[in-house]
């Protein structure tokens, strides 16, 4: 599906996720409060460094059970300028109980750093997990990359080709991905209010667009979803990426999530009965 030309005012509205809900505050509160409860009640290793910058840290929640669990690495959203790992472990209670080790990744935020820097940080975080998660009851050969909104974009950049060798990363270690309300072609954002803090040139946007960096050889199964009330552009972004993934011959599935929005969709990762978690568990069973 190719986007038709859209004027600046319409683009701004289409990419204004906050405008799709009456109030974002309750959902941001849930991110933070459930994550804090997870840190306070679950076995975990907090503020583990994956790099030398103070922002380059992880929170790790080991899987329950005797065997090292597959690892869900969560990359938070916030349009690359908001939130942190402290808001990003709300799925740990459900997923660790289901035998999955959870890693919440912190990264630096725009406009203090460029998107190139953020992408580099998330890739280094994934490579660190691949090599070191065995120390935390995780299987570094079975990684699930998950992200919501801007985090969905970053997950797509982890799935992208061309970076793994220089980071010491084995692409085959990625067993799947959960991509929620992501942005996979950033070129439309250059003409929106988002570029007031992202400061992307058209070249920057294209270089950092997962849609234009699809893997050629190894493409793990992906689950793609978005809130039922999202804008047409957010839906199109996910539909286009999923179609392109499948066109490469890789497995990809759309997960319908009725009665959800851009912000509460990801909270369903903390519900064992949610379609997202049930599809994730099925994906992991197939990856054994």
PDB file of C-alpha atoms in Angstrom:
ATOM      1  CA  UNK A   1       0.000   0.000   0.000  1.00  0.00           C
ATOM      2  CA  UNK A   2       1.530   3.295  -1.050  1.00  0.00           C
ATOM      3  CA  UNK A   3       0.675   6.481   0.805  1.00  0.00           C
ATOM      4  CA  UNK A   4      -1.033   9.218  -1.163  1.00  0.00           C
ATOM      5  CA  UNK A   5       0.259  12.771  -0.814  1.00  0.00           C
ATOM      6  CA  UNK A   6      -0.946  14.363   2.412  1.00  0.00           C
ATOM      7  CA  UNK A   7      -0.781  18.034   3.339  1.00  0.00           C
ATOM      8  CA  UNK A   8       1.153  19.214   6.403  1.00  0.00           C
ATOM      9  CA  UNK A   9      -1.881  19.843   8.608  1.00  0.00           C
ATOM     10  CA  UNK A  10      -3.302  16.390   7.905  1.00  0.00           C
ATOM     11  CA  UNK A  11       0.075  14.729   8.478  1.00  0.00           C
ATOM     12  CA  UNK A  12       0.391  16.464  11.837  1.00  0.00           C
ATOM     13  CA  UNK A  13      -3.015  15.157  12.846  1.00  0.00           C
ATOM     14  CA  UNK A  14      -2.358  11.649  11.547  1.00  0.00           C
ATOM     15  CA  UNK A  15       0.865  11.335  13.532  1.00  0.00           C
ATOM     16  CA  UNK A  16      -0.477  12.923  16.702  1.00  0.00           C
ATOM     17  CA  UNK A  17      -1.124   9.753  18.704  1.00  0.00           C
ATOM     18  CA  UNK A  18      -2.163  11.687  21.813  1.00  0.00           C
ATOM     19  CA  UNK A  19      -5.118  13.159  19.954  1.00  0.00           C
ATOM     20  CA  UNK A  20      -6.651   9.687  19.609  1.00  0.00           C
ATOM     21  CA  UNK A  21      -7.373   9.409  23.352  1.00  0.00           C
ATOM     22  CA  UNK A  22      -9.144  11.796  25.755  1.00  0.00           C
ATOM     23  CA  UNK A  23      -6.295  11.694  28.282  1.00  0.00           C
ATOM     24  CA  UNK A  24      -2.924   9.960  28.078  1.00  0.00           C
ATOM     25  CA  UNK A  25      -2.154  10.407  31.798  1.00  0.00           C
ATOM     26  CA  UNK A  26      -3.930   7.297  33.187  1.00  0.00           C
ATOM     27  CA  UNK A  27      -2.062   4.992  30.809  1.00  0.00           C
ATOM     28  CA  UNK A  28       1.313   6.597  31.513  1.00  0.00           C
ATOM     29  CA  UNK A  29       0.515   6.172  35.207  1.00  0.00           C
ATOM     30  CA  UNK A  30      -0.168   2.472  34.619  1.00  0.00           C
ATOM     31  CA  UNK A  31       3.146   2.051  32.789  1.00  0.00           C
ATOM     32  CA  UNK A  32       5.047   3.534  35.726  1.00  0.00           C
ATOM     33  CA  UNK A  33       3.074   2.052  38.627  1.00  0.00           C
ATOM     34  CA  UNK A  34       2.898  -1.530  37.337  1.00  0.00           C
ATOM     35  CA  UNK A  35       6.582  -1.383  36.402  1.00  0.00           C
ATOM     36  CA  UNK A  36       7.486  -0.111  39.879  1.00  0.00           C
ATOM     37  CA  UNK A  37       5.455  -2.898  41.453  1.00  0.00           C
ATOM     38  CA  UNK A  38       7.308  -5.439  39.286  1.00  0.00           C
ATOM     39  CA  UNK A  39      10.668  -4.071  40.442  1.00  0.00           C
ATOM     40  CA  UNK A  40       9.532  -4.179  44.070  1.00  0.00           C
ATOM     41  CA  UNK A  41       8.064  -7.671  44.060  1.00  0.00           C
ATOM     42  CA  UNK A  42       9.879  -9.782  41.447  1.00  0.00           C
ATOM     43  CA  UNK A  43      13.450 -11.089  41.440  1.00  0.00           C
ATOM     44  CA  UNK A  44      15.340  -8.665  39.202  1.00  0.00           C
ATOM     45  CA  UNK A  45      18.678  -7.087  38.362  1.00  0.00           C
ATOM     46  CA  UNK A  46      18.303  -3.331  37.989  1.00  0.00           C
ATOM     47  CA  UNK A  47      20.379  -0.700  36.203  1.00  0.00           C
ATOM     48  CA  UNK A  48      22.648  -3.240  34.538  1.00  0.00           C
ATOM     49  CA  UNK A  49      25.032  -1.418  32.190  1.00  0.00           C
ATOM     50  CA  UNK A  50      25.207  -2.422  28.534  1.00  0.00           C
ATOM     51  CA  UNK A  51      27.430   0.550  27.654  1.00  0.00           C
ATOM     52  CA  UNK A  52      29.448   3.355  29.185  1.00  0.00           C
ATOM     53  CA  UNK A  53      26.884   6.185  29.056  1.00  0.00           C
ATOM     54  CA  UNK A  54      24.663   6.598  32.167  1.00  0.00           C
ATOM     55  CA  UNK A  55      21.572   6.156  29.977  1.00  0.00           C
ATOM     56  CA  UNK A  56      22.760   2.774  28.719  1.00  0.00           C
ATOM     57  CA  UNK A  57      21.194   0.463  31.293  1.00  0.00           C
ATOM     58  CA  UNK A  58      18.796  -2.485  31.514  1.00  0.00           C
ATOM     59  CA  UNK A  59      16.371  -3.922  34.036  1.00  0.00           C
ATOM     60  CA  UNK A  60      16.292  -7.730  33.902  1.00  0.00           C
ATOM     61  CA  UNK A  61      13.538  -9.993  35.279  1.00  0.00           C
ATOM     62  CA  UNK A  62      14.528 -13.692  35.165  1.00  0.00           C
ATOM     63  CA  UNK A  63      12.007 -16.285  34.068  1.00  0.00           C
ATOM     64  CA  UNK A  64      10.378 -18.475  36.665  1.00  0.00           C
ATOM     65  CA  UNK A  65      11.212 -22.151  36.405  1.00  0.00           C
ATOM     66  CA  UNK A  66      14.285 -24.310  36.278  1.00  0.00           C
ATOM     67  CA  UNK A  67      15.230 -23.804  32.627  1.00  0.00           C
ATOM     68  CA  UNK A  68      16.615 -20.513  31.267  1.00  0.00           C
ATOM     69  CA  UNK A  69      13.774 -18.746  29.532  1.00  0.00           C
ATOM     70  CA  UNK A  70      13.522 -17.174  26.112  1.00  0.00           C
ATOM     71  CA  UNK A  71      14.056 -13.433  26.427  1.00  0.00           C
ATOM     72  CA  UNK A  72      11.663 -10.621  25.591  1.00  0.00           C
ATOM     73  CA  UNK A  73      13.611  -7.382  25.091  1.00  0.00           C
ATOM     74  CA  UNK A  74      11.253  -4.420  25.371  1.00  0.00           C
ATOM     75  CA  UNK A  75      12.009  -1.073  23.695  1.00  0.00           C
ATOM     76  CA  UNK A  76       9.759   1.686  24.980  1.00  0.00           C
ATOM     77  CA  UNK A  77       7.892   4.299  22.977  1.00  0.00           C
ATOM     78  CA  UNK A  78       7.440   8.015  23.598  1.00  0.00           C
ATOM     79  CA  UNK A  79       8.298   9.393  20.138  1.00  0.00           C
ATOM     80  CA  UNK A  80      11.997   8.941  20.981  1.00  0.00           C
ATOM     81  CA  UNK A  81      11.835  11.789  23.522  1.00  0.00           C
ATOM     82  CA  UNK A  82       9.823  10.482  26.501  1.00  0.00           C
ATOM     83  CA  UNK A  83       9.675   7.564  28.961  1.00  0.00           C
ATOM     84  CA  UNK A  84      12.437   5.204  30.099  1.00  0.00           C
ATOM     85  CA  UNK A  85      13.056   1.648  31.252  1.00  0.00           C
ATOM     86  CA  UNK A  86      11.413   2.645  34.549  1.00  0.00           C
ATOM     87  CA  UNK A  87       8.095   2.725  32.649  1.00  0.00           C
ATOM     88  CA  UNK A  88       8.783  -0.445  30.697  1.00  0.00           C
ATOM     89  CA  UNK A  89       8.613  -3.605  32.815  1.00  0.00           C
ATOM     90  CA  UNK A  90       4.856  -3.765  33.299  1.00  0.00           C
ATOM     91  CA  UNK A  91       4.698  -7.061  31.368  1.00  0.00           C
ATOM     92  CA  UNK A  92       7.212  -8.784  33.671  1.00  0.00           C
ATOM     93  CA  UNK A  93       4.702 -10.264  36.178  1.00  0.00           C
ATOM     94  CA  UNK A  94       2.826 -12.219  33.510  1.00  0.00           C
ATOM     95  CA  UNK A  95       5.701 -13.100  31.201  1.00  0.00           C
ATOM     96  CA  UNK A  96       8.183 -14.258  33.850  1.00  0.00           C
ATOM     97  CA  UNK A  97       5.478 -16.500  35.294  1.00  0.00           C
ATOM     98  CA  UNK A  98       5.033 -17.915  31.781  1.00  0.00           C
ATOM     99  CA  UNK A  99       8.737 -18.773  31.640  1.00  0.00           C
ATOM    100  CA  UNK A 100      10.043 -15.738  29.735  1.00  0.00           C
ATOM    101  CA  UNK A 101      12.919 -13.556  30.917  1.00  0.00           C
ATOM    102  CA  UNK A 102      12.075  -9.857  30.454  1.00  0.00           C
ATOM    103  CA  UNK A 103      14.584  -7.098  29.716  1.00  0.00           C
ATOM    104  CA  UNK A 104      13.544  -3.423  29.745  1.00  0.00           C
ATOM    105  CA  UNK A 105      15.979  -1.246  27.794  1.00  0.00           C
ATOM    106  CA  UNK A 106      16.903   2.354  28.560  1.00  0.00           C
ATOM    107  CA  UNK A 107      18.249   4.681  25.883  1.00  0.00           C
ATOM    108  CA  UNK A 108      19.042   8.363  25.507  1.00  0.00           C
ATOM    109  CA  UNK A 109      16.282  10.678  24.326  1.00  0.00           C
ATOM    110  CA  UNK A 110      15.890  13.259  21.578  1.00  0.00           C
ATOM    111  CA  UNK A 111      16.641  16.072  21.056  1.00  0.00           C
ATOM    112  CA  UNK A 112      19.728  15.587  23.239  1.00  0.00           C
ATOM    113  CA  UNK A 113      20.879  12.810  20.908  1.00  0.00           C
ATOM    114  CA  UNK A 114      20.212  11.877  17.289  1.00  0.00           C
ATOM    115  CA  UNK A 115      18.088   8.977  16.118  1.00  0.00           C
ATOM    116  CA  UNK A 116      21.258   7.347  14.783  1.00  0.00           C
ATOM    117  CA  UNK A 117      22.543   7.324  18.350  1.00  0.00           C
ATOM    118  CA  UNK A 118      19.327   5.834  19.742  1.00  0.00           C
ATOM    119  CA  UNK A 119      19.333   3.086  17.111  1.00  0.00           C
ATOM    120  CA  UNK A 120      22.977   2.340  17.935  1.00  0.00           C
ATOM    121  CA  UNK A 121      22.163   2.095  21.644  1.00  0.00           C
ATOM    122  CA  UNK A 122      19.266  -0.313  21.145  1.00  0.00           C
ATOM    123  CA  UNK A 123      21.346  -2.535  18.880  1.00  0.00           C
ATOM    124  CA  UNK A 124      24.176  -2.594  21.417  1.00  0.00           C
ATOM    125  CA  UNK A 125      21.659  -3.445  24.143  1.00  0.00           C
ATOM    126  CA  UNK A 126      20.354  -6.404  22.135  1.00  0.00           C
ATOM    127  CA  UNK A 127      23.898  -7.606  21.409  1.00  0.00           C
ATOM    128  CA  UNK A 128      24.730  -7.322  25.136  1.00  0.00           C
ATOM    129  CA  UNK A 129      21.699  -9.429  26.019  1.00  0.00           C
ATOM    130  CA  UNK A 130      22.635 -12.006  23.390  1.00  0.00           C
ATOM    131  CA  UNK A 131      26.072 -12.465  24.967  1.00  0.00           C
ATOM    132  CA  UNK A 132      25.306 -11.985  28.678  1.00  0.00           C
ATOM    133  CA  UNK A 133      21.737 -12.967  29.504  1.00  0.00           C
ATOM    134  CA  UNK A 134      22.740 -16.516  30.507  1.00  0.00           C
ATOM    135  CA  UNK A 135      23.941 -14.945  33.765  1.00  0.00           C
ATOM    136  CA  UNK A 136      20.310 -13.942  34.424  1.00  0.00           C
ATOM    137  CA  UNK A 137      18.462 -17.188  33.616  1.00  0.00           C
ATOM    138  CA  UNK A 138      17.874 -16.293  29.997  1.00  0.00           C
ATOM    139  CA  UNK A 139      18.546 -18.035  26.689  1.00  0.00           C
ATOM    140  CA  UNK A 140      20.575 -15.685  24.495  1.00  0.00           C
ATOM    141  CA  UNK A 141      19.731 -17.784  21.442  1.00  0.00           C
ATOM    142  CA  UNK A 142      15.978 -17.126  21.750  1.00  0.00           C
ATOM    143  CA  UNK A 143      15.399 -13.383  21.757  1.00  0.00           C
ATOM    144  CA  UNK A 144      12.054 -11.716  21.138  1.00  0.00           C
ATOM    145  CA  UNK A 145      12.353  -8.038  20.216  1.00  0.00           C
ATOM    146  CA  UNK A 146       9.293  -6.069  21.315  1.00  0.00           C
ATOM    147  CA  UNK A 147       8.394  -2.413  21.085  1.00  0.00           C
ATOM    148  CA  UNK A 148       5.494  -0.005  21.001  1.00  0.00           C
ATOM    149  CA  UNK A 149       5.212   3.140  18.849  1.00  0.00           C
ATOM    150  CA  UNK A 150       8.749   4.573  18.619  1.00  0.00           C
ATOM    151  CA  UNK A 151       9.831   1.342  20.291  1.00  0.00           C
ATOM    152  CA  UNK A 152       8.200  -0.560  17.438  1.00  0.00           C
ATOM    153  CA  UNK A 153      10.367   1.464  15.078  1.00  0.00           C
ATOM    154  CA  UNK A 154      13.474   0.618  17.110  1.00  0.00           C
ATOM    155  CA  UNK A 155      12.516  -3.061  17.124  1.00  0.00           C
ATOM    156  CA  UNK A 156      12.264  -2.852  13.349  1.00  0.00           C
ATOM    157  CA  UNK A 157      15.762  -1.372  13.223  1.00  0.00           C
ATOM    158  CA  UNK A 158      17.005  -4.338  15.261  1.00  0.00           C
ATOM    159  CA  UNK A 159      15.374  -6.688  12.736  1.00  0.00           C
ATOM    160  CA  UNK A 160      16.986  -4.744   9.874  1.00  0.00           C
ATOM    161  CA  UNK A 161      19.940  -6.071   7.939  1.00  0.00           C
ATOM    162  CA  UNK A 162      23.498  -4.817   7.785  1.00  0.00           C
ATOM    163  CA  UNK A 163      24.482  -4.160  11.408  1.00  0.00           C
ATOM    164  CA  UNK A 164      24.810  -7.510  13.140  1.00  0.00           C
ATOM    165  CA  UNK A 165      28.372  -8.468  12.242  1.00  0.00           C
ATOM    166  CA  UNK A 166      29.952  -5.226  13.419  1.00  0.00           C
ATOM    167  CA  UNK A 167      28.093  -5.522  16.745  1.00  0.00           C
ATOM    168  CA  UNK A 168      29.069  -9.151  17.292  1.00  0.00           C
ATOM    169  CA  UNK A 169      25.441 -10.188  16.967  1.00  0.00           C
ATOM    170  CA  UNK A 170      24.133 -13.449  15.482  1.00  0.00           C
ATOM    171  CA  UNK A 171      20.953 -12.592  13.585  1.00  0.00           C
ATOM    172  CA  UNK A 172      19.716 -16.153  14.069  1.00  0.00           C
ATOM    173  CA  UNK A 173      19.470 -15.492  17.822  1.00  0.00           C
ATOM    174  CA  UNK A 174      16.370 -13.377  17.181  1.00  0.00           C
ATOM    175  CA  UNK A 175      13.485 -15.814  17.414  1.00  0.00           C
ATOM    176  CA  UNK A 176      10.709 -13.322  16.773  1.00  0.00           C
ATOM    177  CA  UNK A 177       9.327  -9.846  17.329  1.00  0.00           C
ATOM    178  CA  UNK A 178       6.209  -8.160  18.702  1.00  0.00           C
ATOM    179  CA  UNK A 179       5.650  -4.857  16.884  1.00  0.00           C
ATOM    180  CA  UNK A 180       2.921  -2.617  18.268  1.00  0.00           C
ATOM    181  CA  UNK A 181       1.764   0.619  16.595  1.00  0.00           C
ATOM    182  CA  UNK A 182       5.202   1.100  15.090  1.00  0.00           C
ATOM    183  CA  UNK A 183       6.661   3.566  12.608  1.00  0.00           C
ATOM    184  CA  UNK A 184       8.514   1.842   9.803  1.00  0.00           C
ATOM    185  CA  UNK A 185       8.807   4.566   7.155  1.00  0.00           C
ATOM    186  CA  UNK A 186       9.982   7.791   8.791  1.00  0.00           C
ATOM    187  CA  UNK A 187      10.021   9.923   5.655  1.00  0.00           C
ATOM    188  CA  UNK A 188       6.516  11.382   6.282  1.00  0.00           C
ATOM    189  CA  UNK A 189       7.643  12.593   9.717  1.00  0.00           C
ATOM    190  CA  UNK A 190      10.117  15.047   8.200  1.00  0.00           C
ATOM    191  CA  UNK A 191       7.143  17.270   7.330  1.00  0.00           C
ATOM    192  CA  UNK A 192       5.458  17.083  10.746  1.00  0.00           C
ATOM    193  CA  UNK A 193       5.731  18.676  14.181  1.00  0.00           C
ATOM    194  CA  UNK A 194       7.652  15.586  15.309  1.00  0.00           C
ATOM    195  CA  UNK A 195      10.672  16.881  13.422  1.00  0.00           C
ATOM    196  CA  UNK A 196      10.842  19.848  15.791  1.00  0.00           C
ATOM    197  CA  UNK A 197      12.645  17.513  18.208  1.00  0.00           C
ATOM    198  CA  UNK A 198      13.856  14.756  15.853  1.00  0.00           C
ATOM    199  CA  UNK A 199      15.585  17.107  13.372  1.00  0.00           C
ATOM    200  CA  UNK A 200      15.680  14.501  10.635  1.00  0.00           C
ATOM    201  CA  UNK A 201      16.758  15.187   7.101  1.00  0.00           C
ATOM    202  CA  UNK A 202      15.064  13.115   4.417  1.00  0.00           C
ATOM    203  CA  UNK A 203      18.275  11.071   4.192  1.00  0.00           C
ATOM    204  CA  UNK A 204      18.271  10.539   7.979  1.00  0.00           C
ATOM    205  CA  UNK A 205      14.651   9.414   7.858  1.00  0.00           C
ATOM    206  CA  UNK A 206      15.193   6.949   5.053  1.00  0.00           C
ATOM    207  CA  UNK A 207      18.386   5.522   6.600  1.00  0.00           C
ATOM    208  CA  UNK A 208      16.481   4.895   9.833  1.00  0.00           C
ATOM    209  CA  UNK A 209      13.359   3.391   8.262  1.00  0.00           C
ATOM    210  CA  UNK A 210      12.930  -0.361   8.846  1.00  0.00           C
ATOM    211  CA  UNK A 211      10.799  -0.594   5.714  1.00  0.00           C
ATOM    212  CA  UNK A 212      13.879   0.224   3.623  1.00  0.00           C
ATOM    213  CA  UNK A 213      16.249  -2.091   5.527  1.00  0.00           C
ATOM    214  CA  UNK A 214      14.470  -5.430   5.523  1.00  0.00           C
ATOM    215  CA  UNK A 215      16.678  -8.464   6.172  1.00  0.00           C
ATOM    216  CA  UNK A 216      17.583 -10.516   3.137  1.00  0.00           C
ATOM    217  CA  UNK A 217      18.367 -13.894   4.690  1.00  0.00           C
ATOM    218  CA  UNK A 218      17.130 -14.351   8.252  1.00  0.00           C
ATOM    219  CA  UNK A 219      13.713 -12.938   9.019  1.00  0.00           C
ATOM    220  CA  UNK A 220      12.215 -14.184  12.279  1.00  0.00           C
ATOM    221  CA  UNK A 221       8.430 -14.520  12.690  1.00  0.00           C
ATOM    222  CA  UNK A 222       6.784 -11.247  13.673  1.00  0.00           C
ATOM    223  CA  UNK A 223       3.511 -10.333  15.352  1.00  0.00           C
ATOM    224  CA  UNK A 224       2.112  -6.963  14.291  1.00  0.00           C
ATOM    225  CA  UNK A 225      -0.724  -5.081  15.923  1.00  0.00           C
ATOM    226  CA  UNK A 226      -2.128  -1.611  16.528  1.00  0.00           C
ATOM    227  CA  UNK A 227      -4.944  -0.048  18.517  1.00  0.00           C
ATOM    228  CA  UNK A 228      -8.370  -0.282  16.988  1.00  0.00           C
ATOM    229  CA  UNK A 229      -8.908   3.493  17.118  1.00  0.00           C
ATOM    230  CA  UNK A 230      -5.541   4.517  15.658  1.00  0.00           C
ATOM    231  CA  UNK A 231      -5.229   6.921  12.765  1.00  0.00           C
ATOM    232  CA  UNK A 232      -5.137   5.726   9.178  1.00  0.00           C
ATOM    233  CA  UNK A 233      -1.423   6.510   8.905  1.00  0.00           C
ATOM    234  CA  UNK A 234      -0.443   4.483  11.964  1.00  0.00           C
ATOM    235  CA  UNK A 235      -2.470   1.558  10.646  1.00  0.00           C
ATOM    236  CA  UNK A 236      -0.968   1.941   7.170  1.00  0.00           C
ATOM    237  CA  UNK A 237       2.564   1.934   8.553  1.00  0.00           C
ATOM    238  CA  UNK A 238       1.999  -1.458  10.215  1.00  0.00           C
ATOM    239  CA  UNK A 239       0.141  -2.894   7.237  1.00  0.00           C
ATOM    240  CA  UNK A 240       2.869  -1.842   4.804  1.00  0.00           C
ATOM    241  CA  UNK A 241       5.643  -3.258   6.965  1.00  0.00           C
ATOM    242  CA  UNK A 242       3.853  -6.565   7.486  1.00  0.00           C
ATOM    243  CA  UNK A 243       3.178  -6.867   3.739  1.00  0.00           C
ATOM    244  CA  UNK A 244       6.821  -6.119   2.930  1.00  0.00           C
ATOM    245  CA  UNK A 245       8.003  -8.658   5.528  1.00  0.00           C
ATOM    246  CA  UNK A 246       5.823 -11.357   4.028  1.00  0.00           C
ATOM    247  CA  UNK A 247       6.945 -10.401   0.517  1.00  0.00           C
ATOM    248  CA  UNK A 248      10.484 -11.285   1.592  1.00  0.00           C
ATOM    249  CA  UNK A 249       9.225 -14.799   2.294  1.00  0.00           C
ATOM    250  CA  UNK A 250       9.221 -14.337   6.087  1.00  0.00           C
ATOM    251  CA  UNK A 251       6.453 -15.249   8.511  1.00  0.00           C
ATOM    252  CA  UNK A 252       4.315 -12.433   9.845  1.00  0.00           C
ATOM    253  CA  UNK A 253       0.907 -12.250  11.475  1.00  0.00           C
ATOM    254  CA  UNK A 254      -1.492  -9.435  12.284  1.00  0.00           C
ATOM    255  CA  UNK A 255      -3.046  -9.710  15.748  1.00  0.00           C
ATOM    256  CA  UNK A 256      -6.421  -7.999  16.007  1.00  0.00           C
ATOM    257  CA  UNK A 257      -6.884  -6.171  19.311  1.00  0.00           C
ATOM    258  CA  UNK A 258     -10.410  -4.706  19.472  1.00  0.00           C
ATOM    259  CA  UNK A 259     -11.241  -1.911  21.913  1.00  0.00           C
ATOM    260  CA  UNK A 260      -7.611  -0.828  22.351  1.00  0.00           C
ATOM    261  CA  UNK A 261      -5.791   2.402  21.613  1.00  0.00           C
ATOM    262  CA  UNK A 262      -2.237   3.487  20.850  1.00  0.00           C
ATOM    263  CA  UNK A 263      -1.308   3.620  24.536  1.00  0.00           C
ATOM    264  CA  UNK A 264      -3.169   0.823  26.313  1.00  0.00           C
ATOM    265  CA  UNK A 265      -2.477  -1.833  23.658  1.00  0.00           C
ATOM    266  CA  UNK A 266       0.951  -2.652  25.076  1.00  0.00           C
ATOM    267  CA  UNK A 267      -0.466  -3.179  28.577  1.00  0.00           C
ATOM    268  CA  UNK A 268      -2.096  -6.342  27.217  1.00  0.00           C
ATOM    269  CA  UNK A 269       1.354  -7.955  27.331  1.00  0.00           C
ATOM    270  CA  UNK A 270       0.664  -8.284  31.060  1.00  0.00           C
ATOM    271  CA  UNK A 271      -2.494 -10.338  30.500  1.00  0.00           C
ATOM    272  CA  UNK A 272      -2.019 -14.056  29.990  1.00  0.00           C
ATOM    273  CA  UNK A 273      -5.381 -14.341  28.239  1.00  0.00           C
ATOM    274  CA  UNK A 274      -4.691 -11.561  25.737  1.00  0.00           C
ATOM    275  CA  UNK A 275      -4.303 -12.518  22.061  1.00  0.00           C
ATOM    276  CA  UNK A 276      -0.860 -10.885  22.065  1.00  0.00           C
ATOM    277  CA  UNK A 277       0.479 -13.100  24.846  1.00  0.00           C
ATOM    278  CA  UNK A 278      -1.201 -16.223  23.514  1.00  0.00           C
ATOM    279  CA  UNK A 279       0.305 -15.631  20.048  1.00  0.00           C
ATOM    280  CA  UNK A 280       3.692 -14.920  21.627  1.00  0.00           C
ATOM    281  CA  UNK A 281       3.620 -18.197  23.567  1.00  0.00           C
ATOM    282  CA  UNK A 282       2.670 -20.065  20.411  1.00  0.00           C
ATOM    283  CA  UNK A 283       5.537 -18.418  18.521  1.00  0.00           C
ATOM    284  CA  UNK A 284       7.994 -19.414  21.235  1.00  0.00           C
ATOM    285  CA  UNK A 285       6.729 -23.006  21.268  1.00  0.00           C
ATOM    286  CA  UNK A 286       7.428 -23.216  17.523  1.00  0.00           C
ATOM    287  CA  UNK A 287      10.934 -21.772  17.989  1.00  0.00           C
ATOM    288  CA  UNK A 288      12.169 -24.542  20.314  1.00  0.00           C
TER     289      UNK A 288
END
